[in-house]
mmCIF file of C-alpha atoms in Angstrom:
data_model
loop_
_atom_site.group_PDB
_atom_site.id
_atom_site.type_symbol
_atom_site.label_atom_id
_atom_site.label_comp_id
_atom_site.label_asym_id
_atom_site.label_seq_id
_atom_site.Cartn_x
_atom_site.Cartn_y
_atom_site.Cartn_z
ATOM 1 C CA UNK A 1 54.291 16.529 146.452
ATOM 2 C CA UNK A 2 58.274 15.608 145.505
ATOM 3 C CA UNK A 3 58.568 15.111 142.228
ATOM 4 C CA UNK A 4 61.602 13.097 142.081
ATOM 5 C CA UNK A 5 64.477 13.261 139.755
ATOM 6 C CA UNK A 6 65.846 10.820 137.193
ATOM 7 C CA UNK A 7 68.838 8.807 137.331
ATOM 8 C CA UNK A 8 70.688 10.450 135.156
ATOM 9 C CA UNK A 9 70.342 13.533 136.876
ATOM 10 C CA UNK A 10 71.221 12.517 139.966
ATOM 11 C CA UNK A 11 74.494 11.375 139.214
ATOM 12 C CA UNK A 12 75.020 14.236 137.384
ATOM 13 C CA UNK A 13 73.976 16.335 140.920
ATOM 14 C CA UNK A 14 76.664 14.084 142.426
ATOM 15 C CA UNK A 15 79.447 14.832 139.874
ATOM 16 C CA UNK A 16 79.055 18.234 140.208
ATOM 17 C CA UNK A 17 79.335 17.978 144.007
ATOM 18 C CA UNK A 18 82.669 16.430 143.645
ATOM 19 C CA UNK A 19 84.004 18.799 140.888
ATOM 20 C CA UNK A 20 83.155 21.957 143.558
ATOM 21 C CA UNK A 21 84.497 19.765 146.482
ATOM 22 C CA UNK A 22 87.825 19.404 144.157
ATOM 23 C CA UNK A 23 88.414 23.003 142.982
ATOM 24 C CA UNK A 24 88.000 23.812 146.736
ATOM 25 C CA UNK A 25 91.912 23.374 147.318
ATOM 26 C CA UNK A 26 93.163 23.734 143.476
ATOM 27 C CA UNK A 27 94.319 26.985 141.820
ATOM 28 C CA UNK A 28 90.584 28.366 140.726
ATOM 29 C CA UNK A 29 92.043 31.318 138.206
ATOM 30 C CA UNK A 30 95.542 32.537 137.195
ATOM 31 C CA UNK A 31 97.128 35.422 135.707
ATOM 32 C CA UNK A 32 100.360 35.165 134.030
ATOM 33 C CA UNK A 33 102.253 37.880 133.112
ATOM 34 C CA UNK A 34 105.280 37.984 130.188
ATOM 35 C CA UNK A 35 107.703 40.471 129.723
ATOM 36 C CA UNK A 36 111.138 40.923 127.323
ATOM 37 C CA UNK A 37 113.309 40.810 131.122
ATOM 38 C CA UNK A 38 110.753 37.617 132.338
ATOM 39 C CA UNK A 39 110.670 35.256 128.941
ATOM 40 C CA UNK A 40 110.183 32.539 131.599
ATOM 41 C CA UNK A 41 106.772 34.277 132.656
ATOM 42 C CA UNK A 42 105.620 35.650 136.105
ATOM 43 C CA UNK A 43 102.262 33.834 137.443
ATOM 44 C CA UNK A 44 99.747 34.734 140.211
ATOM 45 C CA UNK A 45 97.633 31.650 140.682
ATOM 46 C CA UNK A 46 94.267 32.705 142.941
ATOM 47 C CA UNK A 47 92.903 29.771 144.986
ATOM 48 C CA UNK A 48 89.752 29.881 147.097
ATOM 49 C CA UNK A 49 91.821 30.192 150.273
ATOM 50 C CA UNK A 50 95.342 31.926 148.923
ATOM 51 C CA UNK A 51 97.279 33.667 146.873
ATOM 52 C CA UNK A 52 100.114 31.289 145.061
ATOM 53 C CA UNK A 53 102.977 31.686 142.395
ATOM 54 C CA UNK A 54 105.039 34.990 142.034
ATOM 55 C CA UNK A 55 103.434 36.872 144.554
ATOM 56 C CA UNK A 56 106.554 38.367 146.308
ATOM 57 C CA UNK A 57 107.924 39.573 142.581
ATOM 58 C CA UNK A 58 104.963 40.788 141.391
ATOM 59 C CA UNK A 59 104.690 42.810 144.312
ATOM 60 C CA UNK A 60 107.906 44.263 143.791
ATOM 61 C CA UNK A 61 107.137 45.365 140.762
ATOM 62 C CA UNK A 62 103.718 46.628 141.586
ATOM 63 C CA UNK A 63 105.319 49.372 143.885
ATOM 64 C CA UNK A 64 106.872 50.989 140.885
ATOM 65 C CA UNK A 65 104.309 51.774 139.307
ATOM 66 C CA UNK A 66 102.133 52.624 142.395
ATOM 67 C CA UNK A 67 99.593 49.337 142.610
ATOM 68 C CA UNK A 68 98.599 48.081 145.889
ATOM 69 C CA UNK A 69 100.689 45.021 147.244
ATOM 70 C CA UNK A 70 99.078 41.853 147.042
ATOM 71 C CA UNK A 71 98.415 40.165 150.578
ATOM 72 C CA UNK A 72 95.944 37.049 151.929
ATOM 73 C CA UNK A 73 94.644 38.688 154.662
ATOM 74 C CA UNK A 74 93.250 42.011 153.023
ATOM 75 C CA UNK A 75 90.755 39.737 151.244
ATOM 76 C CA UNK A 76 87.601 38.625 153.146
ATOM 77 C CA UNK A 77 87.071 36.179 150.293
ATOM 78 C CA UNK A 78 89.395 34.011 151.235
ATOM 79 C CA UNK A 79 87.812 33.152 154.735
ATOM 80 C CA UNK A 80 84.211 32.634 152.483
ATOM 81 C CA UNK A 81 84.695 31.302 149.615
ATOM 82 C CA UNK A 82 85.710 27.864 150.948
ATOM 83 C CA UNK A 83 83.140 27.351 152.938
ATOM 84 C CA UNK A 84 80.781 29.024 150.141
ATOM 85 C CA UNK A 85 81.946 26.266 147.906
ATOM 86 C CA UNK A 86 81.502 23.870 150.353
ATOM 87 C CA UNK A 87 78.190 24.755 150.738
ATOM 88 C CA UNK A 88 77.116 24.389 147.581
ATOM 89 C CA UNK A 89 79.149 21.003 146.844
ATOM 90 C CA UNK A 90 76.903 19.768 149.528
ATOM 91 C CA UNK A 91 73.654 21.175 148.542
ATOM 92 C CA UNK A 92 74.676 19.154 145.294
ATOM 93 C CA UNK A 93 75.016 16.430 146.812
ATOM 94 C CA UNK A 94 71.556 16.279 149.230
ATOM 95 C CA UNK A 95 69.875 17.428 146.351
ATOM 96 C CA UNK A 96 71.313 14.584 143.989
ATOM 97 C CA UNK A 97 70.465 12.368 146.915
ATOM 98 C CA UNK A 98 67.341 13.151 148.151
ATOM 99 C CA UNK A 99 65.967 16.039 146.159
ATOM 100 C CA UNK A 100 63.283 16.535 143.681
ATOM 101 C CA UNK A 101 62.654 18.978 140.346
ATOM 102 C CA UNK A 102 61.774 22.061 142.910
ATOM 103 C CA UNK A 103 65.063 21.726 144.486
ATOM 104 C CA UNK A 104 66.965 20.884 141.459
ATOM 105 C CA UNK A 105 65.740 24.299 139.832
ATOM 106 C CA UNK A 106 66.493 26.089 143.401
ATOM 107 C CA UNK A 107 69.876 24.468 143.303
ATOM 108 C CA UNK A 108 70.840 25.540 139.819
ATOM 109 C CA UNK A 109 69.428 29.320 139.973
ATOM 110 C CA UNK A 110 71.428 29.523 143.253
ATOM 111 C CA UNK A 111 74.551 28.669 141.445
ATOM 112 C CA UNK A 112 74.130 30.967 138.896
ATOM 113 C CA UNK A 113 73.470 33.877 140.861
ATOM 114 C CA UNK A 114 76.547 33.018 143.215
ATOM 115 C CA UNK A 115 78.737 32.656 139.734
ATOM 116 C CA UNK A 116 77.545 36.039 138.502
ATOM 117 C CA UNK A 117 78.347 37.495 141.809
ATOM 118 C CA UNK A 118 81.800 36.179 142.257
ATOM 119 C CA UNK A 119 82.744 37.347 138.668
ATOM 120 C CA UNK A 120 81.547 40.947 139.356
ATOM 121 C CA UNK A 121 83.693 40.359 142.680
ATOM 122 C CA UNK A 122 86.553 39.160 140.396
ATOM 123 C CA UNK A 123 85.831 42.411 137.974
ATOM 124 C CA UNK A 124 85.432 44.894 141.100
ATOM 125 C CA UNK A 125 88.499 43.711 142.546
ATOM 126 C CA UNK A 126 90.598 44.159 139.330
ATOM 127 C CA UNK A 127 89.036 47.164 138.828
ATOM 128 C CA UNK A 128 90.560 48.745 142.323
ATOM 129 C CA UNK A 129 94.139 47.029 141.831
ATOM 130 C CA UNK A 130 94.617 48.430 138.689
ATOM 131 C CA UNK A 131 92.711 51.940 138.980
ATOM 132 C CA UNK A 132 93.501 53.046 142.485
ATOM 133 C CA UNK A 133 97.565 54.083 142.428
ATOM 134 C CA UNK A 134 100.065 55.980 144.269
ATOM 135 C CA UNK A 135 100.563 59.133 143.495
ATOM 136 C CA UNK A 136 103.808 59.470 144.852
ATOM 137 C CA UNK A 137 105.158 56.124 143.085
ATOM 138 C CA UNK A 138 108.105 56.442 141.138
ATOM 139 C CA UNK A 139 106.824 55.535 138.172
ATOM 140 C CA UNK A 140 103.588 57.629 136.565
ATOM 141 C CA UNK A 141 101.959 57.153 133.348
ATOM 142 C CA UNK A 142 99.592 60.168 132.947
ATOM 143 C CA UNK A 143 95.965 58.593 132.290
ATOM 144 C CA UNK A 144 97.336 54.477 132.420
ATOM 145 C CA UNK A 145 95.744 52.456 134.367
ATOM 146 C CA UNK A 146 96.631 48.588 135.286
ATOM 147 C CA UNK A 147 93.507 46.619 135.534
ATOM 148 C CA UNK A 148 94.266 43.092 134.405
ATOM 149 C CA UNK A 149 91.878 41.383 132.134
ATOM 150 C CA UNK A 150 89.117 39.302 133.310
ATOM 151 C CA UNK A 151 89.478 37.092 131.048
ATOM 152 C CA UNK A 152 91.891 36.673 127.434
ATOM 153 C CA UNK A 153 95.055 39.187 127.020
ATOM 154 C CA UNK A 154 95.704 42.895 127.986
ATOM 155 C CA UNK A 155 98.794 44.623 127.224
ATOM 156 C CA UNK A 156 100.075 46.678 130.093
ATOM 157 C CA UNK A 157 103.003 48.666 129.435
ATOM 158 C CA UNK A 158 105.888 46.205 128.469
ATOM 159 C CA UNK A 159 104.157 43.587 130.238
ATOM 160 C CA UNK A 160 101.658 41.059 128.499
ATOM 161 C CA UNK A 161 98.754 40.091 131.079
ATOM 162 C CA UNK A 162 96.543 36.732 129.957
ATOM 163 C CA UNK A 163 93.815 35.772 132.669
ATOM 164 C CA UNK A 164 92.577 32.364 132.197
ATOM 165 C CA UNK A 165 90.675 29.528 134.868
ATOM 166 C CA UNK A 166 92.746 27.431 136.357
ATOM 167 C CA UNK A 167 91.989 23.728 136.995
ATOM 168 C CA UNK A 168 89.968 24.808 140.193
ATOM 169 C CA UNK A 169 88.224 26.943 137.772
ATOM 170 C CA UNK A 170 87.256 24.523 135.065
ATOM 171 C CA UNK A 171 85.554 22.144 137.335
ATOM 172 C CA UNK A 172 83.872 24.740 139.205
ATOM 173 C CA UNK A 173 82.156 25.649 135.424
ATOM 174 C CA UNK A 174 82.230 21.718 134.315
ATOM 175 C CA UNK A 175 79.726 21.580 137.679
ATOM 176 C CA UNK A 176 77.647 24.633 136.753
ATOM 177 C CA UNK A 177 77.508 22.860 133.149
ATOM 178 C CA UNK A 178 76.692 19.693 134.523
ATOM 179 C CA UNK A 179 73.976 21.008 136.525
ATOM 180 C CA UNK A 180 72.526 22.622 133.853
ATOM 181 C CA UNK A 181 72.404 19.504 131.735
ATOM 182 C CA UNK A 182 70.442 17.910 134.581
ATOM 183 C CA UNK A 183 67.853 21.332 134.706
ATOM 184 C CA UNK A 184 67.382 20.049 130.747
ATOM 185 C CA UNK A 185 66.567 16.811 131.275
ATOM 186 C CA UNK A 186 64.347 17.262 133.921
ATOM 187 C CA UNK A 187 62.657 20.072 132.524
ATOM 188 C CA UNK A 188 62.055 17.533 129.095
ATOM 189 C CA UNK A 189 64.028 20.593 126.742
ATOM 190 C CA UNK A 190 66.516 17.576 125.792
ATOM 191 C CA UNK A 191 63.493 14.657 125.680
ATOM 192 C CA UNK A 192 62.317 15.485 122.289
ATOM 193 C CA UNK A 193 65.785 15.479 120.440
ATOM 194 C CA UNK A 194 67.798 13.352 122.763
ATOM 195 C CA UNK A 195 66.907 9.805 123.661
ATOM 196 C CA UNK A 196 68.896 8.868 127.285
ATOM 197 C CA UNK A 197 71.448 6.787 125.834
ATOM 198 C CA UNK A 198 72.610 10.010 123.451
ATOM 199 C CA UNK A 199 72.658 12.158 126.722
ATOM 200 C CA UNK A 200 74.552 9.445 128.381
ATOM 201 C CA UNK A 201 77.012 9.932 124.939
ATOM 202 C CA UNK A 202 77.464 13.391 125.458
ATOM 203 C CA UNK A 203 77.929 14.076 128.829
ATOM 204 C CA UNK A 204 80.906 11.304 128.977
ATOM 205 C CA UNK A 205 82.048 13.487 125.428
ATOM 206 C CA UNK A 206 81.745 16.524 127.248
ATOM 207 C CA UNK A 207 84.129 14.914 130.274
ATOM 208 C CA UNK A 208 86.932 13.480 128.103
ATOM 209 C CA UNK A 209 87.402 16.768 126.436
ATOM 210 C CA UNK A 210 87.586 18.952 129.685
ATOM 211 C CA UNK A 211 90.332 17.286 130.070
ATOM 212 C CA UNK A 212 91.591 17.223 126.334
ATOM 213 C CA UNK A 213 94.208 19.120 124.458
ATOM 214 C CA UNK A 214 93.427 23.241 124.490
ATOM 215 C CA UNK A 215 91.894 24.008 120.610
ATOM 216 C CA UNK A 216 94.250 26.712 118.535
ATOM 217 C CA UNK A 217 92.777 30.140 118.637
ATOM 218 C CA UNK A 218 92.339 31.617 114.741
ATOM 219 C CA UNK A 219 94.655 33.869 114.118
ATOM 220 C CA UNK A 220 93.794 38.004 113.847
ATOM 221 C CA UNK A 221 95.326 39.203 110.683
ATOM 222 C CA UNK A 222 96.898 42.472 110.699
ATOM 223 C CA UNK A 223 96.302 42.692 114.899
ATOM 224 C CA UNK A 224 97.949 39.505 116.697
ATOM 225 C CA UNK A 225 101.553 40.085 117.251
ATOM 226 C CA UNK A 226 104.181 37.440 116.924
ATOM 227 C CA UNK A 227 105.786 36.099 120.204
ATOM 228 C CA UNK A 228 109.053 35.984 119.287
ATOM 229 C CA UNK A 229 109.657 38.669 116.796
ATOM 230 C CA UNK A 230 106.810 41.159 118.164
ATOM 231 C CA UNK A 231 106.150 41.729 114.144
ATOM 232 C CA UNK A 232 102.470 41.999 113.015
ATOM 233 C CA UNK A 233 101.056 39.007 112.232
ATOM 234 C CA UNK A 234 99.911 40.021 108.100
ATOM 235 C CA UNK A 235 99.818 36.573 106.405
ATOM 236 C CA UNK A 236 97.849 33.787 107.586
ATOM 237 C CA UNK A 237 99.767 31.159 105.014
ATOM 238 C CA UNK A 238 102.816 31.219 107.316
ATOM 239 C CA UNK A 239 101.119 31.523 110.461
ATOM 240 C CA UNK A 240 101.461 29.144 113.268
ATOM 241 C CA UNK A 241 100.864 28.519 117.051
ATOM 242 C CA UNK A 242 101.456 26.906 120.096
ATOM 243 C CA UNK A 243 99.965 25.971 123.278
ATOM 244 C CA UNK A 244 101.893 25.430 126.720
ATOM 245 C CA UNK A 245 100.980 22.784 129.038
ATOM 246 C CA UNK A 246 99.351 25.660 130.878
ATOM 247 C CA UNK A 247 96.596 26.328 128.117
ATOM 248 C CA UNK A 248 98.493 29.589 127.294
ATOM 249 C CA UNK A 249 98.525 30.166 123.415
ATOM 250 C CA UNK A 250 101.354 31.751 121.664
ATOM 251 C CA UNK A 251 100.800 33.078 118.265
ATOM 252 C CA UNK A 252 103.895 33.287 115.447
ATOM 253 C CA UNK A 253 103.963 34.904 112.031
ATOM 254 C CA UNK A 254 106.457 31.930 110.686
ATOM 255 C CA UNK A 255 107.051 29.016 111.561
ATOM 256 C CA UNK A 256 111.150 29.749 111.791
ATOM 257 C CA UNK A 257 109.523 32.440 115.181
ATOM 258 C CA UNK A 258 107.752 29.654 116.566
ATOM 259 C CA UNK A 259 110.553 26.852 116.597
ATOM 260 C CA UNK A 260 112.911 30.176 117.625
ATOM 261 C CA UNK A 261 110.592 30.604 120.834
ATOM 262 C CA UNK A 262 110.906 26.993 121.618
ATOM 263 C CA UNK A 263 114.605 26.928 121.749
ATOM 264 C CA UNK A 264 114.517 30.209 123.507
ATOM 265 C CA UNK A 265 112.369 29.804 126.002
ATOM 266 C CA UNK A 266 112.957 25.988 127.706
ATOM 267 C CA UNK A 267 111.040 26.839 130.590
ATOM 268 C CA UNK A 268 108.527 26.806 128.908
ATOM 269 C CA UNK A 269 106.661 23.480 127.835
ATOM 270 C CA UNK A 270 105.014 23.493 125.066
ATOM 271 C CA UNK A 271 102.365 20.384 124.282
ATOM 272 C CA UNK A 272 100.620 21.598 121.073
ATOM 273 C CA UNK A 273 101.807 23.171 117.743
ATOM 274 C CA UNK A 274 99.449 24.539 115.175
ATOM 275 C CA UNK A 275 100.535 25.622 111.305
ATOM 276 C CA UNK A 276 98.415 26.853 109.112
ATOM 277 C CA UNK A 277 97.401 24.805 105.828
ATOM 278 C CA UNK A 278 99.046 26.992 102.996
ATOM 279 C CA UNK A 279 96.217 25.909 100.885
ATOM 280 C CA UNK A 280 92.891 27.167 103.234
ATOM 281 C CA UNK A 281 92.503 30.435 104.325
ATOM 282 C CA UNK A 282 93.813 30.861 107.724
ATOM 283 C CA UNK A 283 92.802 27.162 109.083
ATOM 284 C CA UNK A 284 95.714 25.995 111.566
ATOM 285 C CA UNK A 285 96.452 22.335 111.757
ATOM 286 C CA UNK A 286 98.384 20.119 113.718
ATOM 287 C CA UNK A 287 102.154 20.848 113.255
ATOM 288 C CA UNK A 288 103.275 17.171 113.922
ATOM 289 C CA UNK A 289 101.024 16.198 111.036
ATOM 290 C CA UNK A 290 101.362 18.322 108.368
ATOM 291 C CA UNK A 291 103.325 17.948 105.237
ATOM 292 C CA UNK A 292 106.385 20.761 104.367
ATOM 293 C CA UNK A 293 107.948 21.800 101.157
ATOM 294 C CA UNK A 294 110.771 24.379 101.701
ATOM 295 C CA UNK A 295 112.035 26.386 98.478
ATOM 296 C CA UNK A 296 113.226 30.107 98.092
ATOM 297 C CA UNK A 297 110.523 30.950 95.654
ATOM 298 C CA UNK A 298 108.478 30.178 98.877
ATOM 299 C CA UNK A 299 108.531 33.756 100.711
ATOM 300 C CA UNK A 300 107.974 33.385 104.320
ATOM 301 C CA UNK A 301 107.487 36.712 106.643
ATOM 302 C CA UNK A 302 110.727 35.933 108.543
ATOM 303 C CA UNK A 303 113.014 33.394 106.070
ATOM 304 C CA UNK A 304 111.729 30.032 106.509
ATOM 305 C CA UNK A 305 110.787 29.712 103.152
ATOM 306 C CA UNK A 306 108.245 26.949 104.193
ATOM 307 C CA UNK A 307 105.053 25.944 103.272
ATOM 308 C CA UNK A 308 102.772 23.280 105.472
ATOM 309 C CA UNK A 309 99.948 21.054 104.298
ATOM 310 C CA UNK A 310 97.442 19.027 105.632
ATOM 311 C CA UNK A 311 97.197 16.705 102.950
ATOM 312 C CA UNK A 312 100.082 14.887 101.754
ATOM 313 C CA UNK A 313 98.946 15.336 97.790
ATOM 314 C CA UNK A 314 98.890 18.910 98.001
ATOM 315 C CA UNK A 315 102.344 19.227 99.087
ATOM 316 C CA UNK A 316 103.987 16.437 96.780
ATOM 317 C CA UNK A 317 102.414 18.871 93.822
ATOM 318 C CA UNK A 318 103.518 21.993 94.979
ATOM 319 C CA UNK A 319 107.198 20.024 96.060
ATOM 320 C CA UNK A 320 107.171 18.096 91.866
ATOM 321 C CA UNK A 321 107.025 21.792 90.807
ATOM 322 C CA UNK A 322 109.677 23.240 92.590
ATOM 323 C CA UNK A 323 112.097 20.322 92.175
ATOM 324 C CA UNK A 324 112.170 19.610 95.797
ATOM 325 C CA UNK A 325 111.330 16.688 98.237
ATOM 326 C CA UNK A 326 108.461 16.952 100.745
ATOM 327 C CA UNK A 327 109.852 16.908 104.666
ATOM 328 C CA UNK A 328 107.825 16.172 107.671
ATOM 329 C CA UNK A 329 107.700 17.559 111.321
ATOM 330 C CA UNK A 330 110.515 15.719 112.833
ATOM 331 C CA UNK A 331 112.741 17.211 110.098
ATOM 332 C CA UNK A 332 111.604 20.439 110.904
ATOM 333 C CA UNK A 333 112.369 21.139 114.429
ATOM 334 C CA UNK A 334 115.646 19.423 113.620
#
């Protein structure tokens, strides 16, 4: 006998349906690639059909150093995976229609297992791009190899490789999430904690912040290396960051490198900047928002002689005592 499935879930079912239906034609991962002779960035976006951005350059460069050239047609996954996706946006959809618990449960573990195997795809695709080189190119690093990261940074050579999701990418794991949420309820893990109306709260919380402003990385003392003037990052007081409209997170020792970068690099756009509170240990905050007292006695890794603060007190105290007057962003990054 069916058991059937709750509202809740089923909309949930449906949700996730659309979210695989959408990444189906939008960029589902991306590698971007930085280098001192490409400040602008190289990008390889990987969609479930093609290969977009700098292919043709990155290709180029790939023969120096012996990696294969990138082209559509040597992957089978691109005839699959769209209509894999497209199977499984409708299976969430029949099942949010017309399924019960049993085919909820069959629906989810099926996900999962397709997931894991597309990631060790991902991995054992990397793996042979970066491992399996010509001999005869004309550039050879004894014992290098170039396998880009699966996910987070790599340095390779002079070039900086960050792997991320892409849009495509997010919904397909907002759908996976989504359906997992659903697994909860109907399994009753969530009944004894969560009334409906809270699980109504948080699954509209976890939407809105999908598509929310990317959350500042802490920074790795002594190991993260400043974007602009490659020096070590050593004191977390001076530290700042910012985030591209991409998602892609650059880290600064100063705040002087990070307003440096900006001007340098217009391509660029940068949405987010991050400083850290002089007065916590290594907590960024939001750069538009935080308080500034400059003063020589203030020594900064690379000269700007500036201290931020999150609240307004702490910097009119430390600004009384060095006979100077506390300045905000906008004077700043002027």
């Amino acid at each position: 006998m069916k058991i059937e499935i709750s509202k809740l879930s089923k909309w949930l079912l449906i949700i996730s349906g659309i979210f695989l239906a959408v990444s189906i034609v939008l960029p589902i991962w991306r590698i971007e690639l930085d280098a001192p002779q490409y400040p602008e960035g190289l990008g390889l976006k990987i969609f479930s059909y093609k290969l977009g951005g700098d292919v043709a350059i990155i290709n180029g460069l790939n023969h120096y150093i012996g990696m294969q050239t990138l082209h559509e047609e040597n992957f089978i996954e691109f005839t699959l995976l769209p209509y894999i996706i497209g199977f499984y946006a409708i299976l969430m959809f029949i099942t949010g229609i017309k399924g019960g618990r049993k085919m909820l449960y069959t629906t989810f573990i099926a996900f999962v297992v397709f997931g894991i195997v597309a990631m060790v795809d991902f991995w054992r695709w990397e793996y042979n791009y970066g491992h399996n080189l010509d001999p005869n190119a004309a550039i050879i690093v004894p014992g290098m190899a170039y396998q880009p990261p699966l996910i987070g940074f790599k340095q390779l050579l002079n070039f900086g490789a960050y792997s991320i999701p892409d849009m495509g990418g997010w919904l397909f794991i907002g759908a996976g999430l989504l359906c997992l949420l659903a697994v909860a309820i109907e399994a009753g893990w969530l009944k004894k904690i969560l009334k409906p109306k809270v699980v109504t709260t948080v699954i509209l919380l976890f939407l809105f912040s999908a598509c929310g402003n990317t959350q500042p990385e802490k920074l790795v003392l002594n190991k993260d290396q400043c974007e602009f003037c490659k020096m070590t990052v050593a004191d977390a007081r001076f530290g700042a960051e910012a985030i591209s409209d991409k998602g892609r997170i650059y880290k600064f020792d100063d705040l002087n490198c990070m307003i440096s970068f900006n001007k340098a690099n217009q391509k660029i756009a940068l949405k987010q900047y991050f400083v850290n509170d002089y007065t916590a240990d290594n907590h960024l905050i939001d750069a538009t928002n935080a308080w500034y007292v400059k003063h020589e006695t203030i020594k900064s890794p690379m000269g700007s002689n500036t201290a931020a603060f999150a609240q307004k007190v702490a910097a009119e105290n430390l600004a009384k005592s060095a006979a100077v007057s506390i300045i905000s962003w906008e004077n700043i990054i002027q």
